[in-house]
């Protein structure tokens, strides 16, 4: 088996971070963060229906929108990478659970894929080509 260059993990981390964060931001986050309070309330009601505290719907929906937009950009940049993947990963757990219990496994596959990508990014870390690495110096 051929040996990979030493910095292949850094390139892998960069590639996975940029693709995952960019797609999440463009396809999901941008529309949610700019939609406003009505959309946030709808998103947050996914959790508040389970826990029974309706007054938290807007803040929780905003946090989900923030995870899919601002934290997705942080992931692309490699800025607070592991923290950002935790927030986005938790959002994907909630999204996957919602789809799983309402429509079945197949409708939640995209949330599951993003969750797996968040786990991969968390395990790989930010890598050499990231803001985290620059700050750490």
Short mmCIF file of C-alpha atoms in Angstrom, two decimals, residues 11-119:
data_model
loop_
_atom_site.label_atom_id
_atom_site.label_comp_id
_atom_site.label_asym_id
_atom_site.label_seq_id
_atom_site.Cartn_x
_atom_site.Cartn_y
_atom_site.Cartn_z
CA UNK A 11 -5.67 18.56 3.20
CA UNK A 12 -8.44 16.12 4.07
CA UNK A 13 -9.54 18.31 6.96
CA UNK A 14 -9.49 21.41 4.76
CA UNK A 15 -11.45 19.68 1.99
CA UNK A 16 -14.12 18.25 4.31
CA UNK A 17 -14.44 21.54 6.24
CA UNK A 18 -14.82 23.70 3.12
CA UNK A 19 -17.29 21.39 1.35
CA UNK A 20 -19.43 20.69 4.43
CA UNK A 21 -19.50 24.27 5.71
CA UNK A 22 -20.11 25.82 2.30
CA UNK A 23 -22.95 23.49 1.40
CA UNK A 24 -24.56 23.87 4.82
CA UNK A 25 -24.36 27.66 4.69
CA UNK A 26 -25.55 28.06 1.11
CA UNK A 27 -28.23 25.36 0.97
CA UNK A 28 -29.62 25.59 4.50
CA UNK A 29 -28.22 28.32 6.76
CA UNK A 30 -28.50 31.48 4.70
CA UNK A 31 -32.22 31.09 4.09
CA UNK A 32 -32.95 30.27 7.73
CA UNK A 33 -30.92 33.05 9.34
CA UNK A 34 -32.43 35.70 7.05
CA UNK A 35 -36.03 34.43 7.32
CA UNK A 36 -36.78 35.96 10.69
CA UNK A 37 -38.80 35.15 13.74
CA UNK A 38 -41.62 33.16 12.11
CA UNK A 39 -39.19 30.66 10.59
CA UNK A 40 -37.19 30.46 13.82
CA UNK A 41 -40.36 29.72 15.79
CA UNK A 42 -41.23 26.90 13.37
CA UNK A 43 -37.71 25.46 13.65
CA UNK A 44 -37.65 25.77 17.44
CA UNK A 45 -41.03 24.11 17.83
CA UNK A 46 -39.37 20.83 16.84
CA UNK A 47 -37.72 20.77 20.26
CA UNK A 48 -40.35 22.63 22.27
CA UNK A 49 -43.04 20.16 21.21
CA UNK A 50 -41.00 17.48 22.95
CA UNK A 51 -39.96 19.40 26.08
CA UNK A 52 -43.22 21.33 26.43
CA UNK A 53 -41.82 24.85 26.88
CA UNK A 54 -43.31 26.83 24.00
CA UNK A 55 -41.64 30.11 24.99
CA UNK A 56 -38.26 28.68 23.91
CA UNK A 57 -39.31 28.08 20.29
CA UNK A 58 -37.86 31.32 18.86
CA UNK A 59 -34.52 31.20 20.75
CA UNK A 60 -34.00 27.52 19.89
CA UNK A 61 -34.94 28.14 16.25
CA UNK A 62 -32.51 31.03 16.16
CA UNK A 63 -29.77 28.80 17.58
CA UNK A 64 -30.47 26.20 14.88
CA UNK A 65 -30.29 28.92 12.23
CA UNK A 66 -27.09 30.25 13.76
CA UNK A 67 -25.58 26.76 13.71
CA UNK A 68 -26.39 26.27 10.04
CA UNK A 69 -25.16 29.71 9.00
CA UNK A 70 -22.55 31.40 11.21
CA UNK A 71 -21.07 28.19 12.64
CA UNK A 72 -20.99 26.70 9.13
CA UNK A 73 -18.84 29.67 8.04
CA UNK A 74 -16.66 29.12 11.12
CA UNK A 75 -16.20 25.51 10.02
CA UNK A 76 -15.13 26.64 6.54
CA UNK A 77 -12.57 29.01 8.05
CA UNK A 78 -11.42 26.54 10.67
CA UNK A 79 -12.33 28.99 13.44
CA UNK A 80 -13.47 27.34 16.70
CA UNK A 81 -13.82 24.27 14.54
CA UNK A 82 -14.63 21.65 17.14
CA UNK A 83 -17.05 23.90 19.02
CA UNK A 84 -18.80 24.80 15.78
CA UNK A 85 -19.13 21.15 14.79
CA UNK A 86 -20.66 20.36 18.18
CA UNK A 87 -23.36 22.99 17.67
CA UNK A 88 -24.01 21.97 14.07
CA UNK A 89 -23.89 18.28 14.99
CA UNK A 90 -26.46 18.76 17.75
CA UNK A 91 -28.70 20.61 15.29
CA UNK A 92 -28.37 17.69 12.88
CA UNK A 93 -29.26 15.20 15.65
CA UNK A 94 -32.47 17.16 16.28
CA UNK A 95 -33.22 17.43 12.54
CA UNK A 96 -32.58 13.72 11.97
CA UNK A 97 -34.74 12.77 14.96
CA UNK A 98 -37.58 14.94 13.69
CA UNK A 99 -37.48 13.33 10.25
CA UNK A 100 -37.00 9.84 11.65
CA UNK A 101 -40.03 9.98 13.91
CA UNK A 102 -42.33 11.81 11.49
CA UNK A 103 -41.47 10.56 7.99
CA UNK A 104 -39.14 7.62 8.47
CA UNK A 105 -35.45 7.00 7.95
CA UNK A 106 -35.19 8.00 4.30
CA UNK A 107 -36.38 11.60 4.73
CA UNK A 108 -33.70 12.30 7.36
CA UNK A 109 -30.74 11.00 5.41
CA UNK A 110 -29.33 14.46 4.62
CA UNK A 111 -29.28 15.44 8.29
CA UNK A 112 -27.61 12.12 9.06
CA UNK A 113 -24.95 12.72 6.39
CA UNK A 114 -24.22 16.20 7.79
CA UNK A 115 -24.04 14.70 11.30
CA UNK A 116 -21.49 12.13 10.12
CA UNK A 117 -19.47 14.89 8.41
CA UNK A 118 -19.53 16.92 11.65
CA UNK A 119 -18.20 13.90 13.54
#
